[in-house]
Amino acid sequence: MEMTSRNNTSGASVFPAPPVPNTRAFAVSMFAIFGLTVFTADYINLRSSVSHHLRVDDPVIAVNDDMLRSSGVVGDLKVPDEVTQDIADAAMPRPVMTTFFEPVEGGCCGMTQQGHENLVASWKRAWESFGWETRVLTANRARKHPSYELLDQKLKESNVSEYDRRCFWRWLGMALDDDPLGGWMSDYDLFPLTLTGYKGLELMSKPGFKTYGGHVPALIHADQQSWERIVQMMIDNLYPDMNIDFISDMMVLEYLHRNYKEEDMGVTTWEFDLWKKFPYKRVPGQENPVIDCTLVQGNLAAHLSHRGAQEAQEVTHTYPKIQEEMKEGEYAEFRAQAADVMMRDLAQCIEPNIH
């Protein structure tokens, strides 16, 4: 449920080492070193924001192509290859990760309304710390779709709950994107593990409907035509006596995949690259669970679903240690706080790869 690229085209060397030292040359050289150092520091701060769970909003400093693509020599300053590559990556535009949130008055699904709002805020911080812009759609957006009334009437006739009706509305919101490349949509309980903004740009270059949670619509990218195609297929197949366990967008998506060819659905990727709960493990001798870097590095994101959070708290005991006093059965309510802890702990898996 979230560009402009910044490119410098000059091919000339901007900061040549002068044959004879003089005041002006020395000043230019110092400016070059200072500028590159500040830029590198800004970039490292962006990457380190995973550990602090904060977004870095500093503007990207313009860097000449010679700095990025040459041997790494700027005047007398030798820049390591990995640093020049990191600087090049930092100049990439940010994709947008979108989620949908329209509160159910009084809360639902084992959570207060405040608990849901806390989770949305945590979701936003997490994706922005991974190099994404974020966007939260609401019911107002969905109501603008020409098929809203028809879809919602069918949902009411099928006695679909308030919460599950909202899950269908988000598809309408995504189908309204005017960008022909469409966009990303995630649940607001989905948090990035390896899916940086840079990787998101790579994945979105492939056309069609791409789901990375299989029939669970926790992480999807689709172009505008594909979003609209799936919306219309859902509407056409939605009836109270559908041959599914219960009517939700997840079950209807599975129904479509079971009854239609992928090419008819416009599917180009149908994978499961998500971890289903908190990526933690128990370590003998340690009271609290620890982040499992193998799980982190092997998945795009972690889906901190109700069921996954319950299993982590009550079965595997891999629910992160949070400051709040959590009573039995409150695993869903405190997912935002647990997600914040997880995002800080991710630094143990990511930071060693920065340098």
mmCIF file of C-alpha atoms in Angstrom:
data_model
loop_
_atom_site.group_PDB
_atom_site.id
_atom_site.type_symbol
_atom_site.label_atom_id
_atom_site.label_comp_id
_atom_site.label_asym_id
_atom_site.label_seq_id
_atom_site.Cartn_x
_atom_site.Cartn_y
_atom_site.Cartn_z
ATOM 1 C CA MET A 1 0.000 0.000 0.000
ATOM 2 C CA GLU A 2 5.645 4.226 -1.550
ATOM 3 C CA MET A 3 10.656 10.636 -8.041
ATOM 4 C CA THR A 4 12.850 12.541 -9.423
ATOM 5 C CA SER A 5 16.324 11.430 -10.281
ATOM 6 C CA ARG A 6 19.336 13.592 -9.625
ATOM 7 C CA ASN A 7 22.076 13.172 -12.203
ATOM 8 C CA ASN A 8 25.166 15.195 -12.990
ATOM 9 C CA THR A 9 26.460 14.861 -16.518
ATOM 10 C CA SER A 10 29.771 16.653 -16.511
ATOM 11 C CA GLY A 11 32.572 14.402 -17.647
ATOM 12 C CA ALA A 12 35.472 16.726 -16.797
ATOM 13 C CA SER A 13 37.548 16.427 -13.647
ATOM 14 C CA VAL A 14 36.456 19.167 -11.299
ATOM 15 C CA PHE A 15 39.196 19.067 -8.709
ATOM 16 C CA PRO A 16 42.563 18.392 -10.426
ATOM 17 C CA ALA A 17 45.654 18.339 -8.240
ATOM 18 C CA PRO A 18 47.597 21.554 -9.057
ATOM 19 C CA PRO A 19 51.223 21.220 -10.156
ATOM 20 C CA VAL A 20 52.262 24.148 -7.957
ATOM 21 C CA PRO A 21 50.642 24.799 -4.575
ATOM 22 C CA ASN A 22 48.926 28.157 -4.243
ATOM 23 C CA THR A 23 46.240 29.619 -2.011
ATOM 24 C CA ARG A 24 43.361 29.316 -4.464
ATOM 25 C CA ALA A 25 44.218 25.742 -5.421
ATOM 26 C CA PHE A 26 44.530 24.806 -1.776
ATOM 27 C CA ALA A 27 41.087 26.269 -1.070
ATOM 28 C CA VAL A 28 39.499 24.402 -3.987
ATOM 29 C CA SER A 29 41.125 21.159 -2.865
ATOM 30 C CA MET A 30 39.902 21.625 0.692
ATOM 31 C CA PHE A 31 36.407 22.388 -0.607
ATOM 32 C CA ALA A 32 36.420 19.154 -2.608
ATOM 33 C CA ILE A 33 37.494 17.083 0.363
ATOM 34 C CA PHE A 34 35.015 18.806 2.651
ATOM 35 C CA GLY A 35 32.138 18.436 0.197
ATOM 36 C CA LEU A 36 32.772 14.746 -0.382
ATOM 37 C CA THR A 37 33.236 14.130 3.341
ATOM 38 C CA VAL A 38 29.950 15.862 4.185
ATOM 39 C CA PHE A 39 28.136 13.944 1.476
ATOM 40 C CA THR A 40 29.565 10.623 2.629
ATOM 41 C CA ALA A 41 28.654 11.458 6.217
ATOM 42 C CA ASP A 42 25.099 12.276 5.179
ATOM 43 C CA TYR A 43 24.821 8.987 3.360
ATOM 44 C CA ILE A 44 26.210 6.966 6.260
ATOM 45 C CA ASN A 45 23.736 8.767 8.507
ATOM 46 C CA LEU A 46 20.950 7.645 6.167
ATOM 47 C CA ARG A 47 22.083 4.034 6.347
ATOM 48 C CA SER A 48 22.605 4.246 10.102
ATOM 49 C CA SER A 49 19.082 5.569 10.539
ATOM 50 C CA VAL A 50 17.971 1.949 10.603
ATOM 51 C CA SER A 51 19.514 1.652 14.032
ATOM 52 C CA HIS A 52 18.010 4.924 15.263
ATOM 53 C CA HIS A 53 14.698 4.401 13.449
ATOM 54 C CA LEU A 54 14.657 7.998 12.238
ATOM 55 C CA ARG A 55 14.312 9.471 8.773
ATOM 56 C CA VAL A 56 17.135 11.589 7.363
ATOM 57 C CA ASP A 57 15.703 14.522 5.431
ATOM 58 C CA ASP A 58 18.972 16.230 4.524
ATOM 59 C CA PRO A 59 19.106 17.176 0.829
ATOM 60 C CA VAL A 60 21.313 15.083 -1.405
ATOM 61 C CA ILE A 61 24.490 16.971 -2.267
ATOM 62 C CA ALA A 62 25.265 17.115 -5.977
ATOM 63 C CA VAL A 63 28.274 14.980 -6.840
ATOM 64 C CA ASN A 64 30.100 15.086 -10.160
ATOM 65 C CA ASP A 65 30.118 11.891 -12.250
ATOM 66 C CA ASP A 66 33.923 11.802 -11.986
ATOM 67 C CA MET A 67 33.540 11.295 -8.263
ATOM 68 C CA LEU A 68 31.143 8.419 -8.799
ATOM 69 C CA ARG A 69 32.520 6.541 -11.781
ATOM 70 C CA SER A 70 36.230 7.246 -11.950
ATOM 71 C CA SER A 71 38.981 5.448 -10.088
ATOM 72 C CA GLY A 72 37.939 7.348 -6.976
ATOM 73 C CA VAL A 73 40.683 9.972 -6.970
ATOM 74 C CA VAL A 74 39.583 13.546 -6.287
ATOM 75 C CA GLY A 75 42.648 15.723 -6.271
ATOM 76 C CA ASP A 76 44.979 14.088 -3.758
ATOM 77 C CA LEU A 77 42.049 12.353 -1.991
ATOM 78 C CA LYS A 78 41.694 8.617 -2.598
ATOM 79 C CA VAL A 79 38.069 7.516 -2.197
ATOM 80 C CA PRO A 80 37.471 3.779 -1.607
ATOM 81 C CA ASP A 81 35.456 2.052 -4.338
ATOM 82 C CA GLU A 82 32.717 1.008 -1.925
ATOM 83 C CA VAL A 83 32.267 4.619 -0.787
ATOM 84 C CA THR A 84 31.886 5.922 -4.352
ATOM 85 C CA GLN A 85 29.295 3.191 -4.995
ATOM 86 C CA ASP A 86 27.447 4.100 -1.803
ATOM 87 C CA ILE A 87 27.424 7.771 -2.851
ATOM 88 C CA ALA A 88 26.009 6.783 -6.242
ATOM 89 C CA ASP A 89 23.293 4.728 -4.533
ATOM 90 C CA ALA A 90 22.429 7.642 -2.233
ATOM 91 C CA ALA A 91 21.667 9.853 -5.227
ATOM 92 C CA MET A 92 18.937 7.475 -6.431
ATOM 93 C CA PRO A 93 15.305 8.679 -6.213
ATOM 94 C CA ARG A 94 13.072 7.249 -3.511
ATOM 95 C CA PRO A 95 10.168 4.983 -4.486
ATOM 96 C CA VAL A 96 6.855 5.265 -2.645
ATOM 97 C CA MET A 97 5.452 2.605 -0.327
ATOM 98 C CA THR A 98 1.692 2.937 0.179
ATOM 99 C CA THR A 99 -0.588 1.524 2.816
ATOM 100 C CA PHE A 100 -4.290 1.987 3.539
ATOM 101 C CA PHE A 101 -5.743 2.970 6.878
ATOM 102 C CA GLU A 102 -9.314 3.906 7.664
ATOM 103 C CA PRO A 103 -9.992 3.386 11.375
ATOM 104 C CA VAL A 104 -12.855 1.265 12.591
ATOM 105 C CA GLU A 105 -14.459 3.337 15.306
ATOM 106 C CA GLY A 106 -13.456 2.000 18.699
ATOM 107 C CA GLY A 107 -10.823 -0.306 17.226
ATOM 108 C CA CYS A 108 -11.063 -3.896 16.077
ATOM 109 C CA CYS A 109 -9.284 -7.157 15.712
ATOM 110 C CA GLY A 110 -7.859 -7.281 19.220
ATOM 111 C CA MET A 111 -6.542 -3.714 19.100
ATOM 112 C CA THR A 112 -7.700 -0.288 20.181
ATOM 113 C CA GLN A 113 -7.924 2.467 17.585
ATOM 114 C CA GLN A 114 -4.833 4.002 19.181
ATOM 115 C CA GLY A 115 -3.007 0.713 18.764
ATOM 116 C CA HIS A 116 -3.753 0.751 15.030
ATOM 117 C CA GLU A 117 -2.639 4.369 14.740
ATOM 118 C CA ASN A 118 0.593 3.589 16.586
ATOM 119 C CA LEU A 119 1.272 0.744 14.152
ATOM 120 C CA VAL A 120 0.741 3.008 11.118
ATOM 121 C CA ALA A 121 3.175 5.554 12.575
ATOM 122 C CA SER A 122 5.768 2.839 13.213
ATOM 123 C CA TRP A 123 5.272 1.489 9.663
ATOM 124 C CA LYS A 124 5.913 4.958 8.268
ATOM 125 C CA ARG A 125 9.131 5.460 10.249
ATOM 126 C CA ALA A 126 10.440 2.047 9.284
ATOM 127 C CA TRP A 127 10.009 2.384 5.507
ATOM 128 C CA GLU A 128 11.367 5.928 5.457
ATOM 129 C CA SER A 129 14.477 4.760 7.320
ATOM 130 C CA PHE A 130 15.012 2.258 4.472
ATOM 131 C CA GLY A 131 15.063 4.892 1.748
ATOM 132 C CA TRP A 132 11.358 5.053 0.828
ATOM 133 C CA GLU A 133 8.755 7.778 0.707
ATOM 134 C CA THR A 134 5.493 6.703 2.334
ATOM 135 C CA ARG A 135 1.836 7.353 1.631
ATOM 136 C CA VAL A 136 -1.292 6.428 3.607
ATOM 137 C CA LEU A 137 -4.539 6.154 1.628
ATOM 138 C CA THR A 138 -7.978 6.484 3.246
ATOM 139 C CA ALA A 139 -11.584 5.727 2.359
ATOM 140 C CA ASN A 140 -11.900 9.126 0.663
ATOM 141 C CA ARG A 141 -9.489 7.935 -1.984
ATOM 142 C CA ALA A 142 -11.319 4.640 -2.524
ATOM 143 C CA ARG A 143 -14.686 6.380 -2.920
ATOM 144 C CA LYS A 144 -13.377 8.211 -5.981
ATOM 145 C CA HIS A 145 -13.089 4.962 -7.924
ATOM 146 C CA PRO A 146 -16.046 4.495 -10.318
ATOM 147 C CA SER A 147 -16.554 0.909 -9.080
ATOM 148 C CA TYR A 148 -16.664 1.802 -5.374
ATOM 149 C CA GLU A 149 -20.455 1.668 -4.969
ATOM 150 C CA LEU A 150 -20.751 -1.632 -6.831
ATOM 151 C CA LEU A 151 -17.955 -3.294 -4.877
ATOM 152 C CA ASP A 152 -19.145 -2.059 -1.492
ATOM 153 C CA GLN A 153 -22.716 -3.142 -2.209
ATOM 154 C CA LYS A 154 -21.488 -6.647 -3.000
ATOM 155 C CA LEU A 155 -19.428 -6.661 0.188
ATOM 156 C CA LYS A 156 -22.448 -5.659 2.274
ATOM 157 C CA GLU A 157 -24.614 -8.317 0.627
ATOM 158 C CA SER A 158 -21.951 -10.868 1.555
ATOM 159 C CA ASN A 159 -21.896 -9.686 5.191
ATOM 160 C CA VAL A 160 -18.229 -8.758 5.006
ATOM 161 C CA SER A 161 -16.995 -7.100 8.209
ATOM 162 C CA GLU A 162 -16.121 -3.414 8.494
ATOM 163 C CA TYR A 163 -12.432 -4.256 8.700
ATOM 164 C CA ASP A 164 -12.406 -6.624 5.701
ATOM 165 C CA ARG A 165 -14.397 -4.158 3.598
ATOM 166 C CA ARG A 166 -11.564 -1.702 4.169
ATOM 167 C CA CYS A 167 -9.081 -4.279 2.906
ATOM 168 C CA PHE A 168 -10.943 -4.327 -0.416
ATOM 169 C CA TRP A 169 -11.116 -0.524 -0.574
ATOM 170 C CA ARG A 170 -7.334 -0.247 -0.705
ATOM 171 C CA TRP A 171 -7.326 -2.008 -4.085
ATOM 172 C CA LEU A 172 -9.589 0.727 -5.435
ATOM 173 C CA GLY A 173 -7.226 3.373 -4.114
ATOM 174 C CA MET A 174 -4.222 1.778 -5.792
ATOM 175 C CA ALA A 175 -6.097 1.384 -9.095
ATOM 176 C CA LEU A 176 -6.510 5.177 -9.203
ATOM 177 C CA ASP A 177 -2.763 5.851 -9.460
ATOM 178 C CA ASP A 178 -2.196 8.030 -12.501
ATOM 179 C CA ASP A 179 1.380 6.825 -12.854
ATOM 180 C CA PRO A 180 1.329 4.114 -15.565
ATOM 181 C CA LEU A 181 4.045 2.283 -13.616
ATOM 182 C CA GLY A 182 1.575 1.989 -10.746
ATOM 183 C CA GLY A 183 2.913 1.563 -7.267
ATOM 184 C CA TRP A 184 3.764 -0.453 -4.187
ATOM 185 C CA MET A 185 1.212 -1.426 -1.560
ATOM 186 C CA SER A 186 1.875 -3.068 1.785
ATOM 187 C CA ASP A 187 -0.049 -3.917 4.923
ATOM 188 C CA TYR A 188 0.729 -1.494 7.734
ATOM 189 C CA ASP A 189 2.000 -4.423 9.775
ATOM 190 C CA LEU A 190 4.675 -5.196 7.160
ATOM 191 C CA PHE A 191 8.188 -3.945 7.965
ATOM 192 C CA PRO A 192 11.303 -3.939 5.737
ATOM 193 C CA LEU A 193 14.210 -6.306 6.313
ATOM 194 C CA THR A 194 16.220 -6.121 3.076
ATOM 195 C CA LEU A 195 13.781 -4.219 0.855
ATOM 196 C CA THR A 196 15.560 -0.881 0.571
ATOM 197 C CA GLY A 197 14.326 1.873 -1.691
ATOM 198 C CA TYR A 198 17.095 0.995 -4.143
ATOM 199 C CA LYS A 199 15.929 -2.617 -4.341
ATOM 200 C CA GLY A 200 12.340 -1.429 -4.662
ATOM 201 C CA LEU A 201 13.289 0.581 -7.759
ATOM 202 C CA GLU A 202 14.878 -2.522 -9.270
ATOM 203 C CA LEU A 203 11.839 -4.738 -8.628
ATOM 204 C CA MET A 204 9.295 -2.228 -9.866
ATOM 205 C CA SER A 205 10.962 -2.053 -13.286
ATOM 206 C CA LYS A 206 9.322 -5.385 -14.122
ATOM 207 C CA PRO A 207 5.794 -4.929 -15.547
ATOM 208 C CA GLY A 208 2.559 -6.595 -14.488
ATOM 209 C CA PHE A 209 1.154 -7.759 -11.159
ATOM 210 C CA LYS A 210 3.832 -8.819 -8.666
ATOM 211 C CA THR A 211 3.039 -10.246 -5.263
ATOM 212 C CA TYR A 212 5.793 -11.102 -2.786
ATOM 213 C CA GLY A 213 3.449 -12.647 -0.226
ATOM 214 C CA GLY A 214 1.682 -15.074 -2.554
ATOM 215 C CA HIS A 215 -2.081 -14.824 -2.053
ATOM 216 C CA VAL A 216 -1.515 -12.799 1.133
ATOM 217 C CA PRO A 217 -1.605 -9.203 -0.173
ATOM 218 C CA ALA A 218 0.987 -7.957 2.304
ATOM 219 C CA LEU A 219 3.426 -6.683 -0.341
ATOM 220 C CA ILE A 220 2.439 -6.032 -3.944
ATOM 221 C CA HIS A 221 3.681 -3.949 -6.821
ATOM 222 C CA ALA A 222 1.576 -3.538 -9.942
ATOM 223 C CA ASP A 223 1.274 -1.140 -12.833
ATOM 224 C CA GLN A 224 -1.951 0.820 -13.125
ATOM 225 C CA GLN A 225 -3.508 -1.510 -15.706
ATOM 226 C CA SER A 226 -2.803 -4.546 -13.514
ATOM 227 C CA TRP A 227 -4.321 -2.976 -10.384
ATOM 228 C CA GLU A 228 -7.483 -2.194 -12.320
ATOM 229 C CA ARG A 229 -7.637 -5.675 -13.877
ATOM 230 C CA ILE A 230 -7.523 -7.396 -10.476
ATOM 231 C CA VAL A 231 -10.132 -4.997 -9.049
ATOM 232 C CA GLN A 232 -12.573 -5.835 -11.837
ATOM 233 C CA MET A 233 -11.905 -9.570 -11.515
ATOM 234 C CA MET A 234 -12.606 -9.355 -7.785
ATOM 235 C CA ILE A 235 -15.886 -7.538 -8.398
ATOM 236 C CA ASP A 236 -16.964 -9.968 -11.131
ATOM 237 C CA ASN A 237 -16.323 -13.007 -8.923
ATOM 238 C CA LEU A 238 -17.605 -11.652 -5.615
ATOM 239 C CA TYR A 239 -20.820 -13.334 -4.470
ATOM 240 C CA PRO A 240 -22.108 -14.502 -1.064
ATOM 241 C CA ASP A 241 -21.905 -18.163 -2.125
ATOM 242 C CA MET A 242 -18.298 -18.060 -3.361
ATOM 243 C CA ASN A 243 -16.433 -21.326 -2.869
ATOM 244 C CA ILE A 244 -14.061 -19.943 -0.232
ATOM 245 C CA ASP A 245 -13.834 -20.215 3.565
ATOM 246 C CA PHE A 246 -14.749 -16.568 4.135
ATOM 247 C CA ILE A 247 -14.745 -13.411 2.058
ATOM 248 C CA SER A 248 -11.657 -11.266 2.408
ATOM 249 C CA ASP A 249 -9.359 -9.739 -0.184
ATOM 250 C CA MET A 250 -6.791 -12.412 0.673
ATOM 251 C CA MET A 251 -9.201 -15.289 0.068
ATOM 252 C CA VAL A 252 -10.595 -13.722 -3.104
ATOM 253 C CA LEU A 253 -7.079 -13.211 -4.483
ATOM 254 C CA GLU A 254 -6.325 -16.871 -3.781
ATOM 255 C CA TYR A 255 -9.603 -17.816 -5.494
ATOM 256 C CA LEU A 256 -8.638 -15.872 -8.612
ATOM 257 C CA HIS A 257 -5.199 -17.465 -8.718
ATOM 258 C CA ARG A 258 -6.756 -20.906 -8.370
ATOM 259 C CA ASN A 259 -9.357 -20.397 -11.087
ATOM 260 C CA TYR A 260 -7.606 -18.225 -13.658
ATOM 261 C CA LYS A 261 -4.354 -18.446 -15.558
ATOM 262 C CA GLU A 262 -1.635 -16.088 -14.387
ATOM 263 C CA GLU A 263 -1.455 -14.466 -17.815
ATOM 264 C CA ASP A 264 -5.194 -13.702 -17.590
ATOM 265 C CA MET A 265 -4.582 -12.024 -14.245
ATOM 266 C CA GLY A 266 -1.529 -10.178 -15.533
ATOM 267 C CA VAL A 267 0.667 -11.903 -12.937
ATOM 268 C CA THR A 268 4.400 -11.724 -13.620
ATOM 269 C CA THR A 269 5.624 -12.553 -10.090
ATOM 270 C CA TRP A 270 3.908 -14.810 -7.548
ATOM 271 C CA GLU A 271 6.418 -15.470 -4.782
ATOM 272 C CA PHE A 272 6.651 -15.624 -1.015
ATOM 273 C CA ASP A 273 9.640 -13.608 0.168
ATOM 274 C CA LEU A 274 8.332 -12.495 3.556
ATOM 275 C CA TRP A 275 9.042 -13.718 7.077
ATOM 276 C CA LYS A 276 5.718 -14.415 8.795
ATOM 277 C CA LYS A 277 6.548 -13.036 12.218
ATOM 278 C CA PHE A 278 9.295 -11.313 14.187
ATOM 279 C CA PRO A 279 12.731 -12.458 12.907
ATOM 280 C CA TYR A 280 14.092 -13.425 16.319
ATOM 281 C CA LYS A 281 15.506 -16.563 17.879
ATOM 282 C CA ARG A 282 16.119 -17.927 21.351
ATOM 283 C CA VAL A 283 19.732 -18.230 22.467
ATOM 284 C CA PRO A 284 20.666 -20.439 25.439
ATOM 285 C CA GLY A 285 21.708 -18.364 28.421
ATOM 286 C CA GLN A 286 19.968 -15.182 27.221
ATOM 287 C CA GLU A 287 16.723 -14.054 28.815
ATOM 288 C CA ASN A 288 15.402 -12.121 25.811
ATOM 289 C CA PRO A 289 15.211 -13.244 22.176
ATOM 290 C CA VAL A 290 17.856 -11.917 19.768
ATOM 291 C CA ILE A 291 17.551 -10.810 16.173
ATOM 292 C CA ASP A 292 18.248 -13.630 13.695
ATOM 293 C CA CYS A 293 20.367 -12.137 10.917
ATOM 294 C CA THR A 294 19.969 -15.235 8.750
ATOM 295 C CA LEU A 295 16.218 -14.708 8.703
ATOM 296 C CA VAL A 296 16.654 -10.977 8.127
ATOM 297 C CA GLN A 297 18.979 -11.382 5.180
ATOM 298 C CA GLY A 298 16.828 -14.080 3.571
ATOM 299 C CA ASN A 299 13.580 -12.082 3.375
ATOM 300 C CA LEU A 300 12.380 -8.817 1.879
ATOM 301 C CA ALA A 301 10.236 -7.890 4.870
ATOM 302 C CA ALA A 302 8.626 -9.191 8.052
ATOM 303 C CA HIS A 303 4.844 -9.531 8.205
ATOM 304 C CA LEU A 304 3.960 -8.885 11.839
ATOM 305 C CA SER A 305 0.449 -10.242 11.461
ATOM 306 C CA HIS A 306 -1.964 -10.958 14.317
ATOM 307 C CA ARG A 307 -1.291 -14.665 14.002
ATOM 308 C CA GLY A 308 2.473 -14.241 13.699
ATOM 309 C CA ALA A 309 2.594 -11.960 16.735
ATOM 310 C CA GLN A 310 0.496 -14.412 18.756
ATOM 311 C CA GLU A 311 2.796 -17.293 17.835
ATOM 312 C CA ALA A 312 5.867 -15.215 18.711
ATOM 313 C CA GLN A 313 4.495 -14.359 22.143
ATOM 314 C CA GLU A 314 2.817 -17.608 23.141
ATOM 315 C CA VAL A 315 4.596 -20.402 21.246
ATOM 316 C CA THR A 316 8.132 -19.574 20.117
ATOM 317 C CA HIS A 317 8.679 -16.807 22.713
ATOM 318 C CA THR A 318 10.397 -14.647 20.102
ATOM 319 C CA TYR A 319 8.352 -11.489 20.674
ATOM 320 C CA PRO A 320 10.868 -8.636 21.152
ATOM 321 C CA LYS A 321 11.361 -7.278 24.641
ATOM 322 C CA ILE A 322 9.512 -3.955 24.933
ATOM 323 C CA GLN A 323 9.450 -1.420 27.747
ATOM 324 C CA GLU A 324 5.689 -1.520 28.241
ATOM 325 C CA GLU A 325 4.126 -4.033 30.580
ATOM 326 C CA MET A 326 2.314 -6.410 28.225
ATOM 327 C CA LYS A 327 -0.426 -8.595 29.601
ATOM 328 C CA GLU A 328 -1.422 -11.973 28.216
ATOM 329 C CA GLY A 329 -3.196 -11.643 24.882
ATOM 330 C CA GLU A 330 -1.980 -8.096 24.175
ATOM 331 C CA TYR A 331 0.469 -9.167 21.459
ATOM 332 C CA ALA A 332 -1.511 -7.328 18.729
ATOM 333 C CA GLU A 333 -1.974 -4.085 20.649
ATOM 334 C CA PHE A 334 1.768 -3.614 21.212
ATOM 335 C CA ARG A 335 3.021 -4.551 17.748
ATOM 336 C CA ALA A 336 4.063 -0.947 17.072
ATOM 337 C CA GLN A 337 6.376 -0.883 20.081
ATOM 338 C CA ALA A 338 7.744 -4.330 19.212
ATOM 339 C CA ALA A 339 8.302 -3.243 15.611
ATOM 340 C CA ASP A 340 10.277 -0.207 16.811
ATOM 341 C CA VAL A 341 12.529 -2.509 18.818
ATOM 342 C CA MET A 342 12.946 -4.789 15.804
ATOM 343 C CA MET A 343 13.948 -1.901 13.543
ATOM 344 C CA ARG A 344 16.646 -0.852 16.007
ATOM 345 C CA ASP A 345 17.886 -4.416 16.362
ATOM 346 C CA LEU A 346 18.200 -4.736 12.579
ATOM 347 C CA ALA A 347 21.345 -2.620 12.817
ATOM 348 C CA GLN A 348 23.141 -5.704 14.130
ATOM 349 C CA CYS A 349 22.510 -7.395 10.777
ATOM 350 C CA ILE A 350 22.945 -4.426 8.441
ATOM 351 C CA GLU A 351 25.625 -2.072 9.735
ATOM 352 C CA PRO A 352 28.593 -4.479 9.292
ATOM 353 C CA ASN A 353 27.857 -4.441 5.546
ATOM 354 C CA ILE A 354 27.991 -0.649 5.250
ATOM 355 C CA HIS A 355 31.782 -0.296 5.423
#
